[in-house]
């Protein structure tokens, strides 16, 4: 389809405006993290790195960062196992309700976070509390895994569809059993898809706040929760900007890596 010159210009302008709405506020946060003025006068007259030093020296920030990392790694591990198993079941086998299972796996990421959070909170209090398991890091990991599974599932399912079964059938014809075929043939071909799905899962978990609010309980504070709790404290405003800027970078890196990995394997 050939577009007129005016249409191409219009599309470029719309693209620039759309990207501006998304990324200009993020750029402002990054610049303000180096703004020497505590009141964040704009444009900044002077720049400093003291807020970054102050943020790193803040015990609450370091504790919240470590909690976010643990929650992200835990949710990613659960998502890798469950998402991979679900993808194999849906792609490799034919059974009644297969399409329904696929829909149920994908649905959590489409639901509003507040709905998922309330549902998980009620479920944990009803099922786990009588067993002596209270809201904490464990429930945060389970809550995050409900939507992180989707990224792994989609990546693995797409890769399995591209691979087909011919390579695995050839391995079986050569005498390899199921586990040998998975170890030496299937897993190496899936490795990049698993890595990309894991990176996306970690990124989703790391900056999640709505579901975390309903599943964390009083004793667990992730980095997004710390930002929200300190957002309106004037003395903490510079540090909040630094932490928000760091979150932007930490969220972009895994998404970028996942995109590059997926892009490098499109021909598989």
PDB file of C-alpha atoms in Angstrom:
ATOM      1  CA  UNK A   1       0.000   0.000   0.000  1.00  0.00           C
ATOM      2  CA  UNK A   2       1.386   3.389  -1.047  1.00  0.00           C
ATOM      3  CA  UNK A   3       0.636   6.357   1.185  1.00  0.00           C
ATOM      4  CA  UNK A   4       0.551   9.964   0.050  1.00  0.00           C
ATOM      5  CA  UNK A   5       3.152  12.420   1.323  1.00  0.00           C
ATOM      6  CA  UNK A   6       0.579  14.075   3.606  1.00  0.00           C
ATOM      7  CA  UNK A   7      -0.453  10.726   5.105  1.00  0.00           C
ATOM      8  CA  UNK A   8       3.176   9.780   5.823  1.00  0.00           C
ATOM      9  CA  UNK A   9       3.812  13.130   7.500  1.00  0.00           C
ATOM     10  CA  UNK A  10       0.623  12.782   9.533  1.00  0.00           C
ATOM     11  CA  UNK A  11       1.601   9.302  10.714  1.00  0.00           C
ATOM     12  CA  UNK A  12       5.073  10.498  11.701  1.00  0.00           C
ATOM     13  CA  UNK A  13       3.645  13.426  13.651  1.00  0.00           C
ATOM     14  CA  UNK A  14       1.182  11.110  15.412  1.00  0.00           C
ATOM     15  CA  UNK A  15       4.004   8.705  16.251  1.00  0.00           C
ATOM     16  CA  UNK A  16       6.160  11.511  17.662  1.00  0.00           C
ATOM     17  CA  UNK A  17       3.271  12.847  19.752  1.00  0.00           C
ATOM     18  CA  UNK A  18       2.459   9.383  21.063  1.00  0.00           C
ATOM     19  CA  UNK A  19       6.068   8.684  22.011  1.00  0.00           C
ATOM     20  CA  UNK A  20       6.314  12.136  23.581  1.00  0.00           C
ATOM     21  CA  UNK A  21       3.309  11.544  25.828  1.00  0.00           C
ATOM     22  CA  UNK A  22       4.903   8.292  27.011  1.00  0.00           C
ATOM     23  CA  UNK A  23       8.556   9.238  27.368  1.00  0.00           C
ATOM     24  CA  UNK A  24       8.728  12.979  28.151  1.00  0.00           C
ATOM     25  CA  UNK A  25       7.421  12.470  31.732  1.00  0.00           C
ATOM     26  CA  UNK A  26      10.005   9.716  32.219  1.00  0.00           C
ATOM     27  CA  UNK A  27      12.722  12.043  30.941  1.00  0.00           C
ATOM     28  CA  UNK A  28      11.610  14.735  33.401  1.00  0.00           C
ATOM     29  CA  UNK A  29      11.946  12.234  36.279  1.00  0.00           C
ATOM     30  CA  UNK A  30      15.448  11.304  35.139  1.00  0.00           C
ATOM     31  CA  UNK A  31      16.524  14.954  34.912  1.00  0.00           C
ATOM     32  CA  UNK A  32      14.978  15.810  38.283  1.00  0.00           C
ATOM     33  CA  UNK A  33      16.971  13.022  39.930  1.00  0.00           C
ATOM     34  CA  UNK A  34      20.048  15.223  39.257  1.00  0.00           C
ATOM     35  CA  UNK A  35      18.338  18.546  40.042  1.00  0.00           C
ATOM     36  CA  UNK A  36      20.241  20.350  42.796  1.00  0.00           C
ATOM     37  CA  UNK A  37      17.107  22.315  43.779  1.00  0.00           C
ATOM     38  CA  UNK A  38      15.173  20.386  46.436  1.00  0.00           C
ATOM     39  CA  UNK A  39      11.971  22.104  45.221  1.00  0.00           C
ATOM     40  CA  UNK A  40      12.699  20.917  41.650  1.00  0.00           C
ATOM     41  CA  UNK A  41      12.603  24.344  40.010  1.00  0.00           C
ATOM     42  CA  UNK A  42      12.362  24.000  36.246  1.00  0.00           C
ATOM     43  CA  UNK A  43      14.509  24.208  34.261  1.00  0.00           C
ATOM     44  CA  UNK A  44      17.221  23.045  36.684  1.00  0.00           C
ATOM     45  CA  UNK A  45      19.837  25.695  37.357  1.00  0.00           C
ATOM     46  CA  UNK A  46      22.381  23.243  38.753  1.00  0.00           C
ATOM     47  CA  UNK A  47      22.897  19.494  38.673  1.00  0.00           C
ATOM     48  CA  UNK A  48      24.210  17.220  41.400  1.00  0.00           C
ATOM     49  CA  UNK A  49      24.662  13.531  42.144  1.00  0.00           C
ATOM     50  CA  UNK A  50      24.115  13.913  45.892  1.00  0.00           C
ATOM     51  CA  UNK A  51      20.545  12.552  45.726  1.00  0.00           C
ATOM     52  CA  UNK A  52      21.825   9.307  44.216  1.00  0.00           C
ATOM     53  CA  UNK A  53      24.322   8.936  47.056  1.00  0.00           C
ATOM     54  CA  UNK A  54      21.607   9.733  49.586  1.00  0.00           C
ATOM     55  CA  UNK A  55      19.264   7.185  48.024  1.00  0.00           C
ATOM     56  CA  UNK A  56      21.887   4.440  48.130  1.00  0.00           C
ATOM     57  CA  UNK A  57      22.634   5.271  51.758  1.00  0.00           C
ATOM     58  CA  UNK A  58      18.945   5.023  52.675  1.00  0.00           C
ATOM     59  CA  UNK A  59      18.327   1.750  54.516  1.00  0.00           C
ATOM     60  CA  UNK A  60      14.647   1.710  53.595  1.00  0.00           C
ATOM     61  CA  UNK A  61      15.461   1.936  49.888  1.00  0.00           C
ATOM     62  CA  UNK A  62      18.008  -0.893  50.028  1.00  0.00           C
ATOM     63  CA  UNK A  63      15.637  -3.111  51.996  1.00  0.00           C
ATOM     64  CA  UNK A  64      12.773  -2.427  49.576  1.00  0.00           C
ATOM     65  CA  UNK A  65      15.064  -3.064  46.595  1.00  0.00           C
ATOM     66  CA  UNK A  66      16.137  -6.441  47.969  1.00  0.00           C
ATOM     67  CA  UNK A  67      12.509  -7.367  48.662  1.00  0.00           C
ATOM     68  CA  UNK A  68      11.561  -6.494  45.072  1.00  0.00           C
ATOM     69  CA  UNK A  69      14.440  -8.583  43.732  1.00  0.00           C
ATOM     70  CA  UNK A  70      13.428 -11.598  45.846  1.00  0.00           C
ATOM     71  CA  UNK A  71       9.786 -11.260  44.835  1.00  0.00           C
ATOM     72  CA  UNK A  72      10.736 -10.881  41.171  1.00  0.00           C
ATOM     73  CA  UNK A  73      13.043 -13.897  41.176  1.00  0.00           C
ATOM     74  CA  UNK A  74      10.490 -16.032  43.008  1.00  0.00           C
ATOM     75  CA  UNK A  75       7.637 -15.052  40.688  1.00  0.00           C
ATOM     76  CA  UNK A  76       9.853 -15.611  37.640  1.00  0.00           C
ATOM     77  CA  UNK A  77      10.834 -19.103  38.817  1.00  0.00           C
ATOM     78  CA  UNK A  78       7.195 -20.081  39.364  1.00  0.00           C
ATOM     79  CA  UNK A  79       6.201 -18.561  36.018  1.00  0.00           C
ATOM     80  CA  UNK A  80       8.943 -20.438  34.153  1.00  0.00           C
ATOM     81  CA  UNK A  81       7.810 -23.790  35.502  1.00  0.00           C
ATOM     82  CA  UNK A  82       4.053 -23.329  35.194  1.00  0.00           C
ATOM     83  CA  UNK A  83       4.142 -21.328  31.945  1.00  0.00           C
ATOM     84  CA  UNK A  84       6.367 -23.882  30.211  1.00  0.00           C
ATOM     85  CA  UNK A  85       4.271 -26.840  31.359  1.00  0.00           C
ATOM     86  CA  UNK A  86       1.044 -25.144  30.261  1.00  0.00           C
ATOM     87  CA  UNK A  87       2.520 -24.269  26.856  1.00  0.00           C
ATOM     88  CA  UNK A  88       3.619 -27.879  26.274  1.00  0.00           C
ATOM     89  CA  UNK A  89       0.205 -29.188  27.313  1.00  0.00           C
ATOM     90  CA  UNK A  90      -1.679 -26.846  24.989  1.00  0.00           C
ATOM     91  CA  UNK A  91       0.648 -27.201  21.988  1.00  0.00           C
ATOM     92  CA  UNK A  92       1.624 -30.861  22.132  1.00  0.00           C
ATOM     93  CA  UNK A  93      -1.647 -32.528  23.199  1.00  0.00           C
ATOM     94  CA  UNK A  94      -5.270 -32.542  22.126  1.00  0.00           C
ATOM     95  CA  UNK A  95      -7.815 -32.695  24.942  1.00  0.00           C
ATOM     96  CA  UNK A  96     -11.261 -31.443  25.828  1.00  0.00           C
ATOM     97  CA  UNK A  97     -11.234 -27.802  26.963  1.00  0.00           C
ATOM     98  CA  UNK A  98      -7.779 -27.026  25.549  1.00  0.00           C
ATOM     99  CA  UNK A  99      -8.835 -23.608  24.245  1.00  0.00           C
ATOM    100  CA  UNK A 100     -10.483 -22.835  27.583  1.00  0.00           C
ATOM    101  CA  UNK A 101      -7.252 -23.676  29.420  1.00  0.00           C
ATOM    102  CA  UNK A 102      -5.323 -21.347  27.106  1.00  0.00           C
ATOM    103  CA  UNK A 103      -7.819 -18.550  27.791  1.00  0.00           C
ATOM    104  CA  UNK A 104      -7.628 -19.087  31.562  1.00  0.00           C
ATOM    105  CA  UNK A 105      -3.824 -18.901  31.497  1.00  0.00           C
ATOM    106  CA  UNK A 106      -3.829 -15.610  29.566  1.00  0.00           C
ATOM    107  CA  UNK A 107      -6.784 -14.004  31.382  1.00  0.00           C
ATOM    108  CA  UNK A 108      -4.969 -12.761  34.545  1.00  0.00           C
ATOM    109  CA  UNK A 109      -2.848 -10.252  32.619  1.00  0.00           C
ATOM    110  CA  UNK A 110      -5.987  -8.792  31.014  1.00  0.00           C
ATOM    111  CA  UNK A 111      -7.877  -8.368  34.293  1.00  0.00           C
ATOM    112  CA  UNK A 112      -7.602  -5.027  36.155  1.00  0.00           C
ATOM    113  CA  UNK A 113      -4.912  -5.257  38.806  1.00  0.00           C
ATOM    114  CA  UNK A 114      -7.288  -4.195  41.557  1.00  0.00           C
ATOM    115  CA  UNK A 115      -9.654  -7.063  40.703  1.00  0.00           C
ATOM    116  CA  UNK A 116      -6.795  -9.568  40.814  1.00  0.00           C
ATOM    117  CA  UNK A 117      -5.501  -8.060  44.052  1.00  0.00           C
ATOM    118  CA  UNK A 118      -8.858  -8.209  45.845  1.00  0.00           C
ATOM    119  CA  UNK A 119      -9.485 -11.767  44.634  1.00  0.00           C
ATOM    120  CA  UNK A 120      -6.065 -12.950  45.798  1.00  0.00           C
ATOM    121  CA  UNK A 121      -6.405 -11.165  49.135  1.00  0.00           C
ATOM    122  CA  UNK A 122      -9.740 -12.870  49.813  1.00  0.00           C
ATOM    123  CA  UNK A 123      -8.391 -16.241  48.701  1.00  0.00           C
ATOM    124  CA  UNK A 124      -5.276 -15.992  50.865  1.00  0.00           C
ATOM    125  CA  UNK A 125      -7.234 -14.934  53.935  1.00  0.00           C
ATOM    126  CA  UNK A 126      -9.809 -17.683  53.408  1.00  0.00           C
ATOM    127  CA  UNK A 127      -7.490 -20.558  52.469  1.00  0.00           C
ATOM    128  CA  UNK A 128      -4.027 -19.794  53.873  1.00  0.00           C
ATOM    129  CA  UNK A 129      -4.802 -17.941  57.100  1.00  0.00           C
ATOM    130  CA  UNK A 130      -6.451 -20.987  58.745  1.00  0.00           C
ATOM    131  CA  UNK A 131      -3.243 -22.906  57.918  1.00  0.00           C
ATOM    132  CA  UNK A 132      -1.131 -20.322  59.728  1.00  0.00           C
ATOM    133  CA  UNK A 133       0.249 -18.688  56.560  1.00  0.00           C
ATOM    134  CA  UNK A 134      -0.175 -14.926  56.722  1.00  0.00           C
ATOM    135  CA  UNK A 135       0.246 -12.274  54.038  1.00  0.00           C
ATOM    136  CA  UNK A 136       3.937 -11.730  53.311  1.00  0.00           C
ATOM    137  CA  UNK A 137       6.647 -12.305  50.720  1.00  0.00           C
ATOM    138  CA  UNK A 138       5.290 -15.758  49.860  1.00  0.00           C
ATOM    139  CA  UNK A 139       1.857 -14.399  48.978  1.00  0.00           C
ATOM    140  CA  UNK A 140       3.469 -11.573  46.976  1.00  0.00           C
ATOM    141  CA  UNK A 141       5.396 -14.135  44.909  1.00  0.00           C
ATOM    142  CA  UNK A 142       2.241 -16.157  44.252  1.00  0.00           C
ATOM    143  CA  UNK A 143       0.286 -13.011  43.382  1.00  0.00           C
ATOM    144  CA  UNK A 144       2.923 -11.817  40.917  1.00  0.00           C
ATOM    145  CA  UNK A 145       3.248 -15.281  39.391  1.00  0.00           C
ATOM    146  CA  UNK A 146      -0.433 -15.237  38.362  1.00  0.00           C
ATOM    147  CA  UNK A 147       0.298 -12.684  35.630  1.00  0.00           C
ATOM    148  CA  UNK A 148       3.998 -13.455  35.058  1.00  0.00           C
ATOM    149  CA  UNK A 149       3.006 -16.932  33.871  1.00  0.00           C
ATOM    150  CA  UNK A 150       1.426 -15.317  30.815  1.00  0.00           C
ATOM    151  CA  UNK A 151       4.703 -13.914  29.443  1.00  0.00           C
ATOM    152  CA  UNK A 152       6.470 -17.267  29.704  1.00  0.00           C
ATOM    153  CA  UNK A 153       3.462 -19.124  28.319  1.00  0.00           C
ATOM    154  CA  UNK A 154       3.181 -16.862  25.270  1.00  0.00           C
ATOM    155  CA  UNK A 155       6.913 -17.018  24.497  1.00  0.00           C
ATOM    156  CA  UNK A 156       7.185 -20.794  24.845  1.00  0.00           C
ATOM    157  CA  UNK A 157       3.921 -21.448  22.998  1.00  0.00           C
ATOM    158  CA  UNK A 158       5.025 -19.287  20.057  1.00  0.00           C
ATOM    159  CA  UNK A 159       8.395 -21.059  19.899  1.00  0.00           C
ATOM    160  CA  UNK A 160       6.800 -24.529  20.058  1.00  0.00           C
ATOM    161  CA  UNK A 161       4.467 -23.617  17.206  1.00  0.00           C
ATOM    162  CA  UNK A 162       7.417 -22.538  15.062  1.00  0.00           C
ATOM    163  CA  UNK A 163       9.477 -25.613  15.900  1.00  0.00           C
ATOM    164  CA  UNK A 164       6.808 -28.202  15.221  1.00  0.00           C
ATOM    165  CA  UNK A 165       7.544 -31.803  16.200  1.00  0.00           C
ATOM    166  CA  UNK A 166       9.825 -32.973  13.392  1.00  0.00           C
ATOM    167  CA  UNK A 167      13.096 -32.477  15.284  1.00  0.00           C
ATOM    168  CA  UNK A 168      11.761 -34.272  18.355  1.00  0.00           C
ATOM    169  CA  UNK A 169      10.428 -37.124  16.212  1.00  0.00           C
ATOM    170  CA  UNK A 170      13.829 -37.446  14.552  1.00  0.00           C
ATOM    171  CA  UNK A 171      15.448 -37.643  17.981  1.00  0.00           C
ATOM    172  CA  UNK A 172      13.043 -40.405  18.998  1.00  0.00           C
ATOM    173  CA  UNK A 173      13.743 -42.295  15.750  1.00  0.00           C
ATOM    174  CA  UNK A 174      17.443 -42.227  16.636  1.00  0.00           C
ATOM    175  CA  UNK A 175      16.729 -43.967  19.943  1.00  0.00           C
ATOM    176  CA  UNK A 176      16.521 -41.069  22.423  1.00  0.00           C
ATOM    177  CA  UNK A 177      13.926 -41.351  25.159  1.00  0.00           C
ATOM    178  CA  UNK A 178      11.609 -38.517  26.228  1.00  0.00           C
ATOM    179  CA  UNK A 179      13.985 -36.990  28.767  1.00  0.00           C
ATOM    180  CA  UNK A 180      17.022 -37.204  26.469  1.00  0.00           C
ATOM    181  CA  UNK A 181      15.062 -35.541  23.676  1.00  0.00           C
ATOM    182  CA  UNK A 182      14.009 -32.722  25.994  1.00  0.00           C
ATOM    183  CA  UNK A 183      17.508 -32.245  27.395  1.00  0.00           C
ATOM    184  CA  UNK A 184      19.503 -32.355  24.158  1.00  0.00           C
ATOM    185  CA  UNK A 185      16.993 -31.160  21.557  1.00  0.00           C
ATOM    186  CA  UNK A 186      13.913 -29.375  22.884  1.00  0.00           C
ATOM    187  CA  UNK A 187      15.410 -27.374  25.748  1.00  0.00           C
ATOM    188  CA  UNK A 188      18.308 -25.874  23.704  1.00  0.00           C
ATOM    189  CA  UNK A 189      15.786 -24.712  21.098  1.00  0.00           C
ATOM    190  CA  UNK A 190      13.534 -23.231  23.801  1.00  0.00           C
ATOM    191  CA  UNK A 191      16.315 -21.649  25.865  1.00  0.00           C
ATOM    192  CA  UNK A 192      16.146 -18.165  24.337  1.00  0.00           C
ATOM    193  CA  UNK A 193      12.330 -18.111  24.571  1.00  0.00           C
ATOM    194  CA  UNK A 194      12.521 -19.099  28.240  1.00  0.00           C
ATOM    195  CA  UNK A 195      15.152 -16.443  28.910  1.00  0.00           C
ATOM    196  CA  UNK A 196      13.099 -13.745  27.175  1.00  0.00           C
ATOM    197  CA  UNK A 197       9.942 -14.790  29.016  1.00  0.00           C
ATOM    198  CA  UNK A 198      11.822 -14.828  32.319  1.00  0.00           C
ATOM    199  CA  UNK A 199      13.201 -11.324  31.760  1.00  0.00           C
ATOM    200  CA  UNK A 200       9.743  -9.971  30.970  1.00  0.00           C
ATOM    201  CA  UNK A 201       8.302 -11.730  34.015  1.00  0.00           C
ATOM    202  CA  UNK A 202      10.943 -10.197  36.276  1.00  0.00           C
ATOM    203  CA  UNK A 203      10.288  -6.740  34.830  1.00  0.00           C
ATOM    204  CA  UNK A 204       6.526  -7.095  35.380  1.00  0.00           C
ATOM    205  CA  UNK A 205       7.010  -8.270  38.939  1.00  0.00           C
ATOM    206  CA  UNK A 206       9.649  -5.688  39.838  1.00  0.00           C
ATOM    207  CA  UNK A 207       7.436  -2.638  39.262  1.00  0.00           C
ATOM    208  CA  UNK A 208       4.062  -4.123  40.229  1.00  0.00           C
ATOM    209  CA  UNK A 209       2.237  -2.127  42.921  1.00  0.00           C
ATOM    210  CA  UNK A 210      -1.522  -2.813  42.795  1.00  0.00           C
ATOM    211  CA  UNK A 211      -1.449  -6.573  43.330  1.00  0.00           C
ATOM    212  CA  UNK A 212       1.417  -6.127  45.802  1.00  0.00           C
ATOM    213  CA  UNK A 213      -0.670  -3.750  47.911  1.00  0.00           C
ATOM    214  CA  UNK A 214      -3.317  -6.439  48.443  1.00  0.00           C
ATOM    215  CA  UNK A 215      -0.961  -9.395  48.958  1.00  0.00           C
ATOM    216  CA  UNK A 216       2.050  -8.001  50.844  1.00  0.00           C
ATOM    217  CA  UNK A 217       0.636  -7.508  54.316  1.00  0.00           C
ATOM    218  CA  UNK A 218       2.113  -5.098  56.842  1.00  0.00           C
ATOM    219  CA  UNK A 219       5.654  -6.488  56.985  1.00  0.00           C
ATOM    220  CA  UNK A 220       6.636  -6.464  53.308  1.00  0.00           C
ATOM    221  CA  UNK A 221       7.589  -3.342  51.371  1.00  0.00           C
ATOM    222  CA  UNK A 222       8.736  -3.552  47.759  1.00  0.00           C
ATOM    223  CA  UNK A 223      10.383  -0.665  45.951  1.00  0.00           C
ATOM    224  CA  UNK A 224       7.167   0.565  44.249  1.00  0.00           C
ATOM    225  CA  UNK A 225       5.373   0.445  47.615  1.00  0.00           C
ATOM    226  CA  UNK A 226       8.219   2.432  49.211  1.00  0.00           C
ATOM    227  CA  UNK A 227       7.925   5.075  46.480  1.00  0.00           C
ATOM    228  CA  UNK A 228       4.173   5.370  46.966  1.00  0.00           C
ATOM    229  CA  UNK A 229       4.491   5.662  50.759  1.00  0.00           C
ATOM    230  CA  UNK A 230       7.116   8.421  50.501  1.00  0.00           C
ATOM    231  CA  UNK A 231       5.776  10.240  47.461  1.00  0.00           C
ATOM    232  CA  UNK A 232       4.148  13.086  49.402  1.00  0.00           C
ATOM    233  CA  UNK A 233       6.852  13.554  52.044  1.00  0.00           C
ATOM    234  CA  UNK A 234       8.755  16.748  51.153  1.00  0.00           C
ATOM    235  CA  UNK A 235      11.989  15.590  52.792  1.00  0.00           C
ATOM    236  CA  UNK A 236      11.988  12.390  50.755  1.00  0.00           C
ATOM    237  CA  UNK A 237      11.059  13.937  47.398  1.00  0.00           C
ATOM    238  CA  UNK A 238      14.625  14.015  45.942  1.00  0.00           C
ATOM    239  CA  UNK A 239      15.235  10.396  46.934  1.00  0.00           C
ATOM    240  CA  UNK A 240      11.877   9.345  45.493  1.00  0.00           C
ATOM    241  CA  UNK A 241      12.900  10.889  42.155  1.00  0.00           C
ATOM    242  CA  UNK A 242      16.168   8.971  42.219  1.00  0.00           C
ATOM    243  CA  UNK A 243      14.441   5.674  43.032  1.00  0.00           C
ATOM    244  CA  UNK A 244      11.855   6.295  40.301  1.00  0.00           C
ATOM    245  CA  UNK A 245      14.650   7.021  37.811  1.00  0.00           C
ATOM    246  CA  UNK A 246      16.449   3.847  38.836  1.00  0.00           C
ATOM    247  CA  UNK A 247      13.210   1.893  38.423  1.00  0.00           C
ATOM    248  CA  UNK A 248      12.853   3.237  34.894  1.00  0.00           C
ATOM    249  CA  UNK A 249      16.323   1.980  33.993  1.00  0.00           C
ATOM    250  CA  UNK A 250      15.884  -1.362  35.766  1.00  0.00           C
ATOM    251  CA  UNK A 251      12.551  -1.930  34.000  1.00  0.00           C
ATOM    252  CA  UNK A 252      13.831  -0.958  30.549  1.00  0.00           C
ATOM    253  CA  UNK A 253      16.893  -3.228  30.570  1.00  0.00           C
ATOM    254  CA  UNK A 254      15.118  -6.622  30.842  1.00  0.00           C
ATOM    255  CA  UNK A 255      12.435  -5.568  28.365  1.00  0.00           C
ATOM    256  CA  UNK A 256      15.112  -4.445  25.879  1.00  0.00           C
ATOM    257  CA  UNK A 257      17.080  -7.669  26.325  1.00  0.00           C
ATOM    258  CA  UNK A 258      13.947  -9.774  25.912  1.00  0.00           C
ATOM    259  CA  UNK A 259      13.059  -7.896  22.735  1.00  0.00           C
ATOM    260  CA  UNK A 260      16.552  -8.386  21.297  1.00  0.00           C
ATOM    261  CA  UNK A 261      16.579 -12.077  22.185  1.00  0.00           C
ATOM    262  CA  UNK A 262      13.163 -12.617  20.629  1.00  0.00           C
ATOM    263  CA  UNK A 263      14.195 -10.627  17.560  1.00  0.00           C
ATOM    264  CA  UNK A 264      17.410 -12.606  17.119  1.00  0.00           C
ATOM    265  CA  UNK A 265      15.495 -15.902  17.043  1.00  0.00           C
ATOM    266  CA  UNK A 266      12.650 -15.064  14.691  1.00  0.00           C
ATOM    267  CA  UNK A 267      14.020 -17.427  12.134  1.00  0.00           C
ATOM    268  CA  UNK A 268      14.043 -20.439  14.472  1.00  0.00           C
TER     269      UNK A 268
END
